[in-house]
Each structure stands twice: as structure tokens, then as C-alpha cells.
């Protein structure tokens, strides 16, 4: 997507579709419409009818008869007093989708500044909404391809205020990089298991590293065995495809500065193993590596934006398959740090591979560790598909995540890790049991992880609901959402 920022007047724009945002407030709407009619007389018939009230997610198109600016798309943004950055992000998404329906290639969007928001933040939100709304996972279609179908490939962000151009340009450029990270994450999550399995996930991480400028080291099965990563080995036991442990390092900060470590669950397909899942909906489990997709997308964007911070991303990756060689309930396994776990349910596999990664993370003496995982169905029951579960042991770190969540509108909600819950994962035969049953399922999963953290501030994001979207929403597609890429990058940018 080509994005440019210009200082211009509406009448001087060149684009297939030129968007104008309008407030619902009567006086503002009347004035604005009058100005539009003065400039584009053909708007009189449409606007004169008075049907368009500028409510959110409504629009009207005006054909101008002007070759360089053939279509004006008036888009409502609701009442001025109610407008937020997120509404603007959604309005831009709505505009881009509506514009795309005209089968055009270029669109112009106005920098609608309001309240105290900077030109950069405003521009970033508008460009994010527009680009993210155009994502499609369509590479596998071979039939019924509409060869005349055009995609929006150019966005012009324009402002009449000269002082805003520099800020808007910076915000728009940052948004482009962010969206590349989000869309990389979506592509990885949506890819089926016969495209993305541990070794190909590692390859894609290597490609991303080459392109964005971060270092990638892939530990193979032999290395994983020699490190005694018993959690990864146990989950991998039923699979014919070998596991990988992907280590990504970006050094944008000072030499010697301790890194922030991100850990992403990389189960490329979760059948449940011997404790096999029901068939209905199982195909969603190709996205059980969304945690890894999120951290790869995030480190990619951090590196591309050259943020001044050291970041490490770790991905323990394997399939979870049933077979004659698979691990079974009752098995007792030993992890990299020497602790043991009784396997109560082979479908509670994510925490097992994360346990070894959280141990491995300690060697960096990290400032903080954040793991992301499609870890529990229970979090979908509790928070649905709009909010990720947040748990952790450090208030300052959790606050950083909450602040970034607010800024990016990637909601999080904290669940408690009271020690009373630990009772649920006590084992009669090992240090811990890998399943605590149905009650407080997301909390007991996090408490399991907590047993494997090193001496560092730690937070866990359960993205089982937010990573896998059952339907399209404003700027997010159905399927892999790319969740938490924007949140993580915002947090690291403001570290
Ligand atoms: N990958 C699943 C969690 C999941 C469920 C993600 C639905 C996305 C949508 C995870 O490995 C799992 O199976 N968890 C079990 C744990 C249980 C056996 C303790 C679950 O949530 O049922
Ligand atoms: Mn599972
Ligand atoms: Zn899983």
C-alpha cells in the first residue's frame, strides 16, 4: 500500500474516491454541506434532500463530474463530543471498505483533528483503520477470480493545515509499518497446517528477520532434546513433524541493556492429542500458533520502525497430534528447569511448551517477559472475542500493558492469580498437574505458567478469543486477527 501525506485543499485532490468526514451536530453538518455544494454543485440534489444525517457508519456518495476527483464519499462520524481515536479508526475502515466497493485503486482521507490529539496519533489511527480493513486471506482461490477486481493500492492523507503535515506524515509512516506487522501476523495465523508447521513457521520468521532487520536462530529437535525441554518434547511425541524453538533478537537499544522478552505459543495444529477434541470447529486450531504470530508480527514492526529498545521473541513450536507414539494422560514429564508435571489432559499442551520457553527466557536476565497464547477455551467463555485475558505477577508491567491496550483499543481484562486457586492443579504424583478442570480454567493455566517463570516481572495474555475471530468486525477480518501486535509495539515504543 502506497501512503502519502499532502497539504492541500479538497478541491485540489486527485483520487478515485475522496472521503470527507462529517459531524452529526446540526450546525456543523449544515455549514459543511453548504461548503461542499458551493464547491461541487452536483452535490445539491443529494444533500438538499436532507437524508444524510452523518451518523456513524453511514455515508453518501456524490458524483462530481470532475475527472481528477470523480467521487466524493461523505462519511458520518457521529457527534463531535463523542468522537474518539477508535471511532476515527473505524470510520476510516468503513470509508475504505465503502470506497473499495466502487472497484477503485486510490482513495483520499482527510486528517480530522479533534480535541487534544496530535496530528501524528490522528494520522496513525486513520491509516491503520484504512489499511487493516483491506486485508484478505485469498491466496488459495484459483476459480472465479474476478480479473477486473481492483484493490485499493494508494491512500492520500490530506490536511489543509500546513503545521500538521510533518506530524501526520510521521504518524502515517508508523501506521504503515504497524499494519505490515499485523498483516504478517494474520497471514501466519490463517495459513493452514499444511502450509505452516514448525519448520515452515521458522522459515517465515527467518524471512521476516531478513526483511526487517532482526536476528533469527532456530533450535532444532536435537538441540531441544539436549536442552531437556521436556514439555516441548512430550507434546511433539505424537507428531511426525519435528519441533522447533525459534529465537529472535532485535538490538535497537544500548548494548548491555536487558531486553524485553516476548514468548508466543506456537502450536501449529492442536488436535488435543490423545484427549482428542471434537471434530466440529477443530479446523480453527490451525490458529493455535497465534501467540507466535503476534510476537513475530510485533518484533517485525519494532525492527522495521527501528525502535530504540532490545527485544527478544521466543517461539516453542510443535503440533499436538494423537498417535501410537503420542504422550498420554498419566505420563509424568520433566521440564528444562527440572520440575515435573503429571499429564491430566493432553489437550492442555500450550502451557507445557510455554513452560520450557519461560525457563529459557531467564538466561537473558530480562527486564520483563510477556507471553501470548491461545491458551484456554475458558477465556472465550469469560471475555468473548473482544477482550484478552491479562494475568501476571508485576503491577508495573500489567499497567504498561493496560495503558497500551487503551491506546490501541486492543482490550485486556485482568484476572486474579490468588494462591487459593493453586489447589486445583496439585498433583498426587508430581510437582504440578497440567489441568485444573473446568473451574477457573484460564487462571489455573496461568498459575501453571507461573511455576516456570524466572526472576523477572511476568505477564501473560490469553488471546484464545481475540486471536480467532468468528466474524468480520470494523477493521478486523474473520479468522486470524493479528491481535496484540499494535498493543505490544505501542508498549515497547513508550517503554
Ligand atoms: N488451544 C486450546 C485453547 C483454545 C480453545 C483456543 C478454543 C482457541 C479456542 C488449548 O490448547 C486447550 O485445548 N485448552 C484446554 C485446556 C483444558 C484441557 C484444561 C481447554 O481450554 O479446553
Ligand atoms: Mn489444547
Ligand atoms: Zn492449544
Short mmCIF file of C-alpha atoms and ligand atoms in Angstrom, two decimals:
data_model
loop_
_atom_site.label_atom_id
_atom_site.label_comp_id
_atom_site.label_asym_id
_atom_site.label_seq_id
_atom_site.Cartn_x
_atom_site.Cartn_y
_atom_site.Cartn_z
CA UNK A 1 0.00 0.00 0.00
CA UNK A 2 1.37 3.36 -1.02
CA UNK A 3 0.57 6.07 1.51
CA UNK A 4 1.31 9.75 1.05
CA UNK A 5 0.58 12.80 3.15
CA UNK A 6 -0.15 16.13 1.50
CA UNK A 7 -1.01 19.69 2.32
CA UNK A 8 -3.88 20.59 0.02
CA UNK A 9 -7.47 21.70 -0.34
CA UNK A 10 -10.26 19.20 -1.01
CA UNK A 11 -10.86 20.69 -4.46
CA UNK A 12 -7.21 20.10 -5.47
CA UNK A 13 -7.18 16.38 -4.57
CA UNK A 14 -6.59 13.65 -7.13
CA UNK A 15 -8.12 10.32 -6.13
CA UNK A 16 -10.74 7.84 -7.35
CA UNK A 17 -12.66 8.39 -4.12
CA UNK A 18 -12.19 11.41 -1.86
CA UNK A 19 -13.58 10.98 1.63
CA UNK A 20 -15.00 13.81 3.73
CA UNK A 21 -15.76 13.14 7.40
CA UNK A 22 -18.82 14.98 8.70
CA UNK A 23 -20.03 15.54 12.25
CA UNK A 24 -23.63 14.75 13.12
CA UNK A 25 -24.05 18.05 15.02
CA UNK A 26 -26.69 20.00 13.08
CA UNK A 27 -24.94 23.33 12.77
CA UNK A 28 -21.62 21.82 11.75
CA UNK A 29 -23.32 19.49 9.28
CA UNK A 30 -25.32 22.30 7.67
CA UNK A 31 -22.27 24.55 7.27
CA UNK A 32 -20.11 21.77 5.94
CA UNK A 33 -22.73 20.66 3.44
CA UNK A 34 -23.14 24.22 2.20
CA UNK A 35 -19.40 24.45 1.59
CA UNK A 36 -19.46 21.17 -0.32
CA UNK A 37 -22.35 22.32 -2.51
CA UNK A 38 -20.54 25.62 -3.22
CA UNK A 39 -17.52 23.66 -4.42
CA UNK A 40 -19.38 20.79 -6.10
CA UNK A 41 -22.77 21.95 -7.38
CA UNK A 42 -23.82 18.40 -8.29
CA UNK A 43 -24.00 17.66 -4.54
CA UNK A 44 -27.10 19.88 -4.26
CA UNK A 45 -29.58 17.20 -5.34
CA UNK A 46 -28.29 14.60 -2.88
CA UNK A 47 -27.59 16.81 0.12
CA UNK A 48 -30.59 19.04 -0.48
CA UNK A 49 -32.85 16.03 0.13
CA UNK A 50 -31.60 16.08 3.73
CA UNK A 51 -31.46 12.30 4.15
CA UNK A 52 -27.83 12.20 5.22
CA UNK A 53 -27.54 12.83 8.96
CA UNK A 54 -23.83 11.93 9.40
CA UNK A 55 -24.46 9.21 11.92
CA UNK A 56 -21.60 6.77 12.39
CA UNK A 57 -21.28 4.12 9.70
CA UNK A 58 -23.47 5.98 7.23
CA UNK A 59 -22.32 7.56 4.03
CA UNK A 60 -23.47 9.07 0.80
CA UNK A 61 -21.62 9.26 -2.48
CA UNK A 62 -21.60 12.29 -4.76
CA UNK A 63 -20.51 12.09 -8.37
CA UNK A 64 -18.82 15.38 -9.12
CA UNK A 65 -18.35 15.25 -12.87
CA UNK A 66 -14.79 16.30 -12.14
CA UNK A 67 -12.23 13.93 -13.74
CA UNK A 68 -9.47 14.25 -11.13
CA UNK A 69 -11.91 13.85 -8.25
CA UNK A 70 -14.84 11.85 -9.63
CA UNK A 71 -16.40 10.70 -6.35
CA UNK A 72 -16.88 12.40 -3.02
CA UNK A 73 -17.70 10.00 -0.23
CA UNK A 74 -19.29 11.79 2.71
CA UNK A 75 -18.90 9.66 5.83
CA UNK A 76 -20.60 10.32 9.16
CA UNK A 77 -18.51 10.30 12.33
CA UNK A 78 -21.32 10.97 14.81
CA UNK A 79 -21.46 13.75 17.41
CA UNK A 80 -18.30 15.76 17.85
CA UNK A 81 -18.33 15.47 21.64
CA UNK A 82 -18.40 11.65 21.37
CA UNK A 83 -15.59 11.23 18.88
CA UNK A 84 -12.60 9.13 19.94
CA UNK A 85 -9.47 7.95 18.16
CA UNK A 86 -11.02 4.49 17.91
CA UNK A 87 -14.16 5.89 16.26
CA UNK A 88 -11.92 7.57 13.73
CA UNK A 89 -10.01 4.32 13.11
CA UNK A 90 -13.35 2.63 12.47
CA UNK A 91 -14.62 5.47 10.30
CA UNK A 92 -11.50 5.15 8.15
CA UNK A 93 -12.08 1.39 7.88
CA UNK A 94 -15.70 1.96 6.93
CA UNK A 95 -14.64 4.54 4.34
CA UNK A 96 -12.03 2.26 2.78
CA UNK A 97 -14.47 -0.64 2.56
CA UNK A 98 -17.15 1.58 1.02
CA UNK A 99 -14.62 3.06 -1.41
CA UNK A 100 -13.37 -0.42 -2.34
CA UNK A 101 -16.92 -1.36 -3.33
CA UNK A 102 -16.60 1.08 -6.25
CA UNK A 103 -13.74 -1.08 -7.56
CA UNK A 104 -11.15 1.68 -7.45
CA UNK A 105 -7.44 1.94 -6.65
CA UNK A 106 -6.85 5.27 -4.97
CA UNK A 107 -8.57 6.92 -2.04
CA UNK A 108 -8.04 10.18 -0.20
CA UNK A 109 -8.75 10.56 3.52
CA UNK A 110 -8.83 13.82 5.49
CA UNK A 111 -6.79 14.32 8.68
CA UNK A 112 -9.69 15.02 11.02
CA UNK A 113 -8.06 16.51 14.10
CA UNK A 114 -10.16 16.89 17.23
CA UNK A 115 -9.65 17.67 20.91
CA UNK A 116 -6.03 17.50 22.04
CA UNK A 117 -5.00 14.66 19.75
CA UNK A 118 -1.74 15.19 17.88
CA UNK A 119 -1.56 15.10 14.11
CA UNK A 120 0.65 12.00 14.39
CA UNK A 121 -1.77 10.00 16.56
CA UNK A 122 -4.72 11.02 14.42
CA UNK A 123 -2.96 10.14 11.18
CA UNK A 124 -1.79 6.83 12.58
CA UNK A 125 -5.34 5.80 13.56
CA UNK A 126 -6.82 6.79 10.20
CA UNK A 127 -4.18 4.91 8.20
CA UNK A 128 -4.40 1.87 10.48
CA UNK A 129 -8.16 1.66 10.03
CA UNK A 130 -7.92 2.04 6.27
CA UNK A 131 -5.12 -0.48 5.69
CA UNK A 132 -6.25 -3.10 8.21
CA UNK A 133 -9.77 -3.10 6.74
CA UNK A 134 -8.45 -4.16 3.32
CA UNK A 135 -6.79 -7.39 4.48
CA UNK A 136 -7.84 -10.58 2.70
CA UNK A 137 -6.59 -14.13 3.02
CA UNK A 138 -7.40 -15.12 -0.56
CA UNK A 139 -4.22 -16.62 -1.97
CA UNK A 140 -5.69 -20.10 -2.25
CA UNK A 141 -8.54 -19.16 -4.59
CA UNK A 142 -7.94 -20.33 -8.15
CA UNK A 143 -11.50 -20.27 -9.50
CA UNK A 144 -13.99 -17.47 -10.02
CA UNK A 145 -11.22 -14.93 -9.80
CA UNK A 146 -12.61 -11.62 -10.93
CA UNK A 147 -9.81 -10.35 -13.11
CA UNK A 148 -11.35 -6.88 -13.25
CA UNK A 149 -11.36 -6.64 -9.48
CA UNK A 150 -9.13 -3.80 -8.31
CA UNK A 151 -7.65 -3.34 -4.87
CA UNK A 152 -7.01 -0.05 -3.16
CA UNK A 153 -3.28 0.48 -3.50
CA UNK A 154 -2.86 4.16 -2.79
CA UNK A 155 -4.02 6.28 0.13
CA UNK A 156 -3.58 10.04 0.25
CA UNK A 157 -3.91 11.58 3.68
CA UNK A 158 -4.57 15.27 3.30
CA UNK A 159 -4.78 18.31 5.52
CA UNK A 160 -5.38 22.00 4.95
CA UNK A 161 -3.21 22.83 7.96
CA UNK A 162 0.42 23.19 6.99
CA UNK A 163 1.72 22.79 10.57
CA UNK A 164 0.16 19.31 10.75
CA UNK A 165 1.89 17.84 7.72
CA UNK A 166 5.12 16.70 9.39
CA UNK A 167 3.33 15.03 12.30
CA UNK A 168 0.75 13.43 10.04
CA UNK A 169 3.49 12.08 7.78
CA UNK A 170 5.31 10.50 10.73
CA UNK A 171 2.09 9.00 12.08
CA UNK A 172 1.09 7.62 8.69
CA UNK A 173 4.52 6.08 8.12
CA UNK A 174 4.45 4.42 11.52
CA UNK A 175 0.97 3.06 10.76
CA UNK A 176 2.18 1.51 7.50
CA UNK A 177 4.88 -0.43 9.36
CA UNK A 178 2.48 -1.47 12.12
CA UNK A 179 -0.04 -2.75 9.60
CA UNK A 180 2.67 -4.78 7.87
CA UNK A 181 3.32 -6.41 11.26
CA UNK A 182 -0.39 -7.01 11.88
CA UNK A 183 -0.95 -8.44 8.40
CA UNK A 184 2.12 -10.67 8.68
CA UNK A 185 0.64 -11.98 11.92
CA UNK A 186 -2.75 -12.55 10.23
CA UNK A 187 -1.13 -14.37 7.30
CA UNK A 188 0.76 -16.70 9.63
CA UNK A 189 -2.32 -17.41 11.76
CA UNK A 190 -4.63 -18.02 8.81
CA UNK A 191 -2.27 -20.31 6.93
CA UNK A 192 -3.43 -23.92 7.20
CA UNK A 193 -1.37 -26.59 8.93
CA UNK A 194 -0.12 -27.99 5.63
CA UNK A 195 1.47 -24.61 4.93
CA UNK A 196 2.60 -23.53 8.40
CA UNK A 197 4.06 -26.28 10.58
CA UNK A 198 7.02 -25.81 12.92
CA UNK A 199 9.78 -25.83 10.31
CA UNK A 200 7.95 -23.55 7.88
CA UNK A 201 6.97 -21.22 10.72
CA UNK A 202 10.69 -20.95 11.47
CA UNK A 203 11.40 -20.23 7.81
CA UNK A 204 8.83 -17.45 7.76
CA UNK A 205 10.39 -15.98 10.91
CA UNK A 206 13.79 -16.06 9.21
CA UNK A 207 12.39 -14.28 6.15
CA UNK A 208 10.77 -11.65 8.37
CA UNK A 209 14.07 -11.17 10.20
CA UNK A 210 15.98 -10.65 6.98
CA UNK A 211 13.47 -8.14 5.73
CA UNK A 212 13.04 -6.13 8.93
CA UNK A 213 16.49 -6.47 10.47
CA UNK A 214 16.40 -8.84 13.42
CA UNK A 215 18.43 -11.94 14.12
CA UNK A 216 16.81 -15.39 13.97
CA UNK A 217 18.23 -18.61 15.36
CA UNK A 218 16.24 -21.83 15.04
CA UNK A 219 16.92 -24.59 17.57
CA UNK A 220 16.13 -27.99 16.04
CA UNK A 221 14.85 -31.17 17.66
CA UNK A 222 18.34 -32.34 18.62
CA UNK A 223 19.09 -29.07 20.35
CA UNK A 224 15.68 -29.06 22.07
CA UNK A 225 16.43 -32.56 23.36
CA UNK A 226 19.90 -31.61 24.55
CA UNK A 227 18.40 -28.65 26.44
CA UNK A 228 15.99 -31.16 28.04
CA UNK A 229 12.92 -29.15 27.08
CA UNK A 230 10.64 -31.93 28.26
CA UNK A 231 7.40 -30.00 27.73
CA UNK A 232 8.06 -29.42 24.04
CA UNK A 233 9.33 -32.98 23.56
CA UNK A 234 6.25 -34.51 25.22
CA UNK A 235 3.77 -32.53 23.13
CA UNK A 236 5.76 -33.27 19.98
CA UNK A 237 5.93 -37.01 20.64
CA UNK A 238 2.82 -37.87 18.63
CA UNK A 239 3.80 -35.85 15.60
CA UNK A 240 5.86 -36.91 12.58
CA UNK A 241 6.94 -33.30 12.09
CA UNK A 242 9.86 -32.22 14.31
CA UNK A 243 9.52 -29.30 16.74
CA UNK A 244 11.47 -26.05 16.59
CA UNK A 245 12.36 -23.41 19.13
CA UNK A 246 12.68 -20.07 17.37
CA UNK A 247 14.86 -17.39 18.94
CA UNK A 248 14.51 -13.87 17.52
CA UNK A 249 16.66 -10.98 18.74
CA UNK A 250 16.41 -7.32 17.86
CA UNK A 251 19.02 -4.98 19.29
CA UNK A 252 17.83 -1.42 18.80
CA UNK A 253 18.70 -0.35 22.33
CA UNK A 254 22.00 0.25 24.04
CA UNK A 255 24.48 -2.59 24.20
CA UNK A 256 24.09 -4.33 27.53
CA UNK A 257 20.52 -3.07 28.09
CA UNK A 258 18.42 -6.01 29.25
CA UNK A 259 15.81 -7.00 26.70
CA UNK A 260 12.06 -7.28 26.96
CA UNK A 261 11.26 -10.89 26.09
CA UNK A 262 8.09 -11.89 24.24
CA UNK A 263 7.04 -15.54 24.20
CA UNK A 264 4.44 -16.88 21.77
CA UNK A 265 2.67 -20.25 21.85
CA UNK A 266 3.44 -21.93 18.54
CA UNK A 267 1.15 -24.98 18.37
CA UNK A 268 0.73 -25.14 14.59
CA UNK A 269 -2.22 -27.51 15.00
CA UNK A 270 -3.94 -28.63 18.18
CA UNK A 271 -5.97 -31.81 17.77
CA UNK A 272 -5.98 -32.20 21.54
CA UNK A 273 -3.74 -35.25 21.18
CA UNK A 274 -4.99 -38.47 22.81
CA UNK A 275 -7.50 -36.33 24.78
CA UNK A 276 -8.79 -35.53 21.32
CA UNK A 277 -11.03 -32.55 20.56
CA UNK A 278 -14.48 -32.93 18.94
CA UNK A 279 -14.43 -32.59 15.15
CA UNK A 280 -16.71 -29.57 14.90
CA UNK A 281 -14.65 -26.41 14.71
CA UNK A 282 -11.35 -28.24 15.02
CA UNK A 283 -10.03 -26.51 11.90
CA UNK A 284 -9.75 -23.29 13.96
CA UNK A 285 -6.88 -25.00 15.73
CA UNK A 286 -4.64 -24.21 12.75
CA UNK A 287 -4.58 -20.81 14.51
CA UNK A 288 -3.32 -22.22 17.80
CA UNK A 289 0.00 -20.59 16.92
CA UNK A 290 -1.48 -17.09 17.07
CA UNK A 291 0.67 -16.24 20.08
CA UNK A 292 3.73 -16.88 17.93
CA UNK A 293 2.17 -14.97 15.03
CA UNK A 294 1.63 -11.99 17.37
CA UNK A 295 5.19 -11.91 18.67
CA UNK A 296 6.69 -12.37 15.19
CA UNK A 297 4.49 -9.55 13.86
CA UNK A 298 5.46 -7.35 16.80
CA UNK A 299 9.24 -7.83 16.59
CA UNK A 300 9.00 -7.36 12.82
CA UNK A 301 7.33 -3.95 13.27
CA UNK A 302 9.65 -2.95 16.12
CA UNK A 303 12.69 -3.72 13.95
CA UNK A 304 11.26 -2.05 10.86
CA UNK A 305 10.46 1.08 12.86
CA UNK A 306 13.97 0.90 14.38
CA UNK A 307 12.67 1.44 17.92
CA UNK A 308 15.48 2.11 20.44
CA UNK A 309 14.99 -0.97 22.59
CA UNK A 310 16.29 -4.54 22.84
CA UNK A 311 13.61 -7.14 22.24
CA UNK A 312 13.74 -10.94 22.16
CA UNK A 313 10.91 -13.11 20.87
CA UNK A 314 10.80 -16.83 21.67
CA UNK A 315 8.55 -19.40 19.98
CA UNK A 316 8.29 -23.01 21.12
CA UNK A 317 6.58 -24.74 18.21
CA UNK A 318 5.11 -28.18 17.55
CA UNK A 319 1.88 -29.83 16.50
CA UNK A 320 -0.24 -31.65 19.10
CA UNK A 321 -1.17 -34.98 17.47
CA UNK A 322 -2.62 -38.31 18.60
CA UNK A 323 -0.70 -41.37 17.50
CA UNK A 324 0.91 -44.55 18.78
CA UNK A 325 3.88 -42.52 19.94
CA UNK A 326 1.90 -39.68 21.49
CA UNK A 327 2.13 -38.72 25.16
CA UNK A 328 -0.86 -39.90 27.18
CA UNK A 329 -2.79 -38.91 30.33
CA UNK A 330 -0.94 -40.14 33.39
CA UNK A 331 2.50 -39.51 31.91
CA UNK A 332 4.88 -37.60 34.15
CA UNK A 333 7.24 -35.30 32.31
CA UNK A 334 10.34 -33.36 33.37
CA UNK A 335 10.92 -29.81 32.08
CA UNK A 336 14.09 -27.89 31.26
CA UNK A 337 14.22 -26.46 34.80
CA UNK A 338 13.92 -29.90 36.38
CA UNK A 339 10.33 -29.55 37.61
CA UNK A 340 7.84 -32.33 36.88
CA UNK A 341 4.21 -32.35 35.76
CA UNK A 342 1.54 -35.02 35.68
CA UNK A 343 -0.34 -35.03 32.39
CA UNK A 344 -4.03 -34.99 33.23
CA UNK A 345 -5.17 -33.95 29.75
CA UNK A 346 -3.05 -33.94 26.59
CA UNK A 347 -5.18 -31.04 25.30
CA UNK A 348 -3.62 -28.77 27.93
CA UNK A 349 -0.46 -28.70 25.78
CA UNK A 350 0.15 -24.97 25.39
CA UNK A 351 1.28 -24.49 28.98
CA UNK A 352 3.76 -27.37 28.56
CA UNK A 353 5.64 -25.81 25.65
CA UNK A 354 5.44 -22.35 27.23
CA UNK A 355 6.92 -23.70 30.48
CA UNK A 356 10.22 -24.52 28.77
CA UNK A 357 10.23 -21.19 26.90
CA UNK A 358 9.70 -19.27 30.17
CA UNK A 359 12.67 -21.14 31.62
CA UNK A 360 14.78 -20.40 28.55
CA UNK A 361 13.84 -16.68 28.80
CA UNK A 362 15.61 -16.39 32.15
CA UNK A 363 19.04 -16.60 30.50
CA UNK A 364 18.52 -13.08 29.11
CA UNK A 365 18.04 -11.64 32.64
CA UNK A 366 15.08 -9.83 31.03
CA UNK A 367 13.55 -6.55 32.16
CA UNK A 368 10.21 -8.24 31.67
CA UNK A 369 8.67 -11.27 29.98
CA UNK A 370 5.25 -11.28 28.32
CA UNK A 371 3.81 -14.49 26.93
CA UNK A 372 0.93 -14.62 24.47
CA UNK A 373 -1.10 -17.76 23.88
CA UNK A 374 -4.39 -19.09 22.60
CA UNK A 375 -4.32 -20.95 25.88
CA UNK A 376 -7.83 -21.70 27.10
CA UNK A 377 -11.39 -22.08 25.86
CA UNK A 378 -12.37 -20.71 29.27
CA UNK A 379 -11.15 -17.21 28.34
CA UNK A 380 -13.57 -17.20 25.39
CA UNK A 381 -16.41 -18.06 27.78
CA UNK A 382 -15.34 -15.30 30.18
CA UNK A 383 -14.43 -12.45 27.82
CA UNK A 384 -15.68 -13.40 24.37
CA UNK A 385 -13.83 -12.33 21.24
CA UNK A 386 -13.17 -8.67 22.07
CA UNK A 387 -11.01 -8.81 25.20
CA UNK A 388 -7.82 -10.70 26.01
CA UNK A 389 -7.22 -12.09 29.49
CA UNK A 390 -4.34 -10.48 31.36
CA UNK A 391 -2.58 -12.15 34.27
CA UNK A 392 0.81 -11.64 35.83
CA UNK A 393 2.98 -11.04 38.86
CA UNK A 394 4.03 -7.42 38.40
CA UNK A 395 1.79 -4.37 38.75
CA UNK A 396 4.05 -2.00 36.79
CA UNK A 397 4.23 -4.39 33.83
CA UNK A 398 0.49 -5.02 33.87
CA UNK A 399 -0.04 -1.25 33.93
CA UNK A 400 2.17 -0.80 30.85
CA UNK A 401 0.03 -3.39 29.06
CA UNK A 402 -3.23 -1.77 30.18
CA UNK A 403 -2.07 1.66 29.00
CA UNK A 404 -1.10 0.26 25.59
CA UNK A 405 -4.39 -1.63 25.44
CA UNK A 406 -6.30 1.61 25.97
CA UNK A 407 -4.28 3.49 23.37
CA UNK A 408 -4.65 0.81 20.71
CA UNK A 409 -8.15 -0.38 21.60
CA UNK A 410 -6.88 -3.93 21.96
CA UNK A 411 -8.79 -4.58 25.17
CA UNK A 412 -7.42 -6.55 28.08
CA UNK A 413 -9.07 -7.53 31.36
CA UNK A 414 -7.15 -8.73 34.37
CA UNK A 415 -7.93 -11.99 36.14
CA UNK A 416 -6.56 -12.73 39.62
CA UNK A 417 -3.86 -15.26 40.44
CA UNK A 418 -4.80 -15.83 44.09
CA UNK A 419 -2.83 -18.68 45.58
CA UNK A 420 -6.05 -20.42 46.66
CA UNK A 421 -6.53 -21.45 43.02
CA UNK A 422 -3.29 -23.44 43.10
CA UNK A 423 -5.13 -26.17 44.94
CA UNK A 424 -6.79 -27.03 41.63
CA UNK A 425 -3.53 -28.02 39.91
CA UNK A 426 -1.97 -30.01 42.76
CA UNK A 427 -0.88 -33.48 41.73
CA UNK A 428 -0.57 -36.58 43.89
CA UNK A 429 2.44 -37.79 41.92
CA UNK A 430 4.32 -34.76 40.54
CA UNK A 431 5.08 -31.09 41.24
CA UNK A 432 2.00 -29.95 39.35
CA UNK A 433 -0.86 -31.24 37.19
CA UNK A 434 -1.38 -29.82 33.69
CA UNK A 435 -5.14 -29.37 34.01
CA UNK A 436 -7.29 -28.00 36.80
CA UNK A 437 -10.62 -28.93 35.29
CA UNK A 438 -13.34 -26.52 34.17
CA UNK A 439 -13.45 -24.09 37.09
CA UNK A 440 -11.24 -21.01 36.66
CA UNK A 441 -9.61 -22.65 33.63
CA UNK A 442 -7.76 -19.55 32.43
CA UNK A 443 -6.44 -18.80 35.91
CA UNK A 444 -5.17 -22.31 36.59
CA UNK A 445 -3.45 -22.29 33.18
CA UNK A 446 -1.65 -19.06 34.12
CA UNK A 447 -0.79 -20.41 37.58
CA UNK A 448 0.79 -23.39 35.86
CA UNK A 449 2.95 -21.00 33.81
CA UNK A 450 3.82 -19.02 36.94
CA UNK A 451 5.60 -22.10 38.32
CA UNK A 452 8.12 -21.83 35.47
CA UNK A 453 8.95 -18.15 35.41
CA UNK A 454 12.40 -16.98 36.40
CA UNK A 455 13.33 -13.99 38.48
CA UNK A 456 11.65 -11.41 36.26
CA UNK A 457 8.43 -9.38 36.01
CA UNK A 458 5.98 -11.51 34.02
CA UNK A 459 2.63 -11.06 32.33
CA UNK A 460 0.50 -13.48 30.33
CA UNK A 461 -2.08 -12.63 27.69
CA UNK A 462 -4.64 -15.31 26.88
CA UNK A 463 -5.70 -14.49 23.31
CA UNK A 464 -7.81 -17.58 22.55
CA UNK A 465 -10.88 -15.38 21.97
CA UNK A 466 -9.27 -12.30 20.46
CA UNK A 467 -6.87 -14.09 18.13
CA UNK A 468 -9.50 -16.21 16.41
CA UNK A 469 -12.40 -14.07 15.18
CA UNK A 470 -15.71 -15.81 14.37
CA UNK A 471 -16.75 -12.92 12.14
CA UNK A 472 -15.51 -9.76 10.48
CA UNK A 473 -15.67 -6.53 12.53
CA UNK A 474 -14.75 -2.92 11.71
CA UNK A 475 -11.12 -3.29 10.67
CA UNK A 476 -10.56 -6.91 11.62
CA UNK A 477 -11.27 -9.84 9.32
CA UNK A 478 -12.79 -13.19 10.18
CA UNK A 479 -10.13 -15.68 11.33
CA UNK A 480 -6.66 -14.70 12.48
CA UNK A 481 -6.91 -11.13 13.77
CA UNK A 482 -3.27 -10.19 14.30
CA UNK A 483 -4.25 -9.29 17.85
CA UNK A 484 -1.74 -7.65 20.21
CA UNK A 485 0.77 -6.60 17.54
CA UNK A 486 -0.35 -2.98 17.85
CA UNK A 487 -0.58 -3.31 21.64
CA UNK A 488 2.94 -4.74 22.01
CA UNK A 489 4.53 -2.24 19.65
CA UNK A 490 2.81 0.67 21.40
CA UNK A 491 4.03 -0.61 24.75
CA UNK A 492 7.61 -1.04 23.51
CA UNK A 493 7.57 2.34 21.79
CA UNK A 494 6.65 4.00 25.10
CA UNK A 495 8.86 1.79 27.27
N1 LIG B 1 -5.72 -24.30 22.10
C1 LIG B 1 -6.62 -24.66 23.13
C2 LIG B 1 -7.42 -23.47 23.65
C3 LIG B 1 -8.40 -22.85 22.69
C4 LIG B 1 -9.73 -23.21 22.71
C5 LIG B 1 -8.01 -21.83 21.84
C6 LIG B 1 -10.63 -22.61 21.85
C7 LIG B 1 -8.90 -21.24 20.99
C8 LIG B 1 -10.22 -21.60 21.00
C9 LIG B 1 -5.85 -25.24 24.31
O1 LIG B 1 -4.72 -25.96 23.98
C10 LIG B 1 -6.77 -26.18 25.00
O2 LIG B 1 -7.17 -27.14 24.41
N2 LIG B 1 -7.09 -25.89 26.25
C11 LIG B 1 -7.97 -26.71 27.01
C12 LIG B 1 -7.40 -26.86 28.39
C13 LIG B 1 -8.10 -27.89 29.23
C14 LIG B 1 -7.89 -29.28 28.67
C15 LIG B 1 -7.57 -27.80 30.65
C16 LIG B 1 -9.33 -26.04 27.04
O3 LIG B 1 -9.40 -24.81 27.11
O4 LIG B 1 -10.33 -26.74 26.97
MN1 LIG B 2 -5.15 -27.96 23.50
ZN1 LIG B 3 -3.81 -25.44 22.22
#
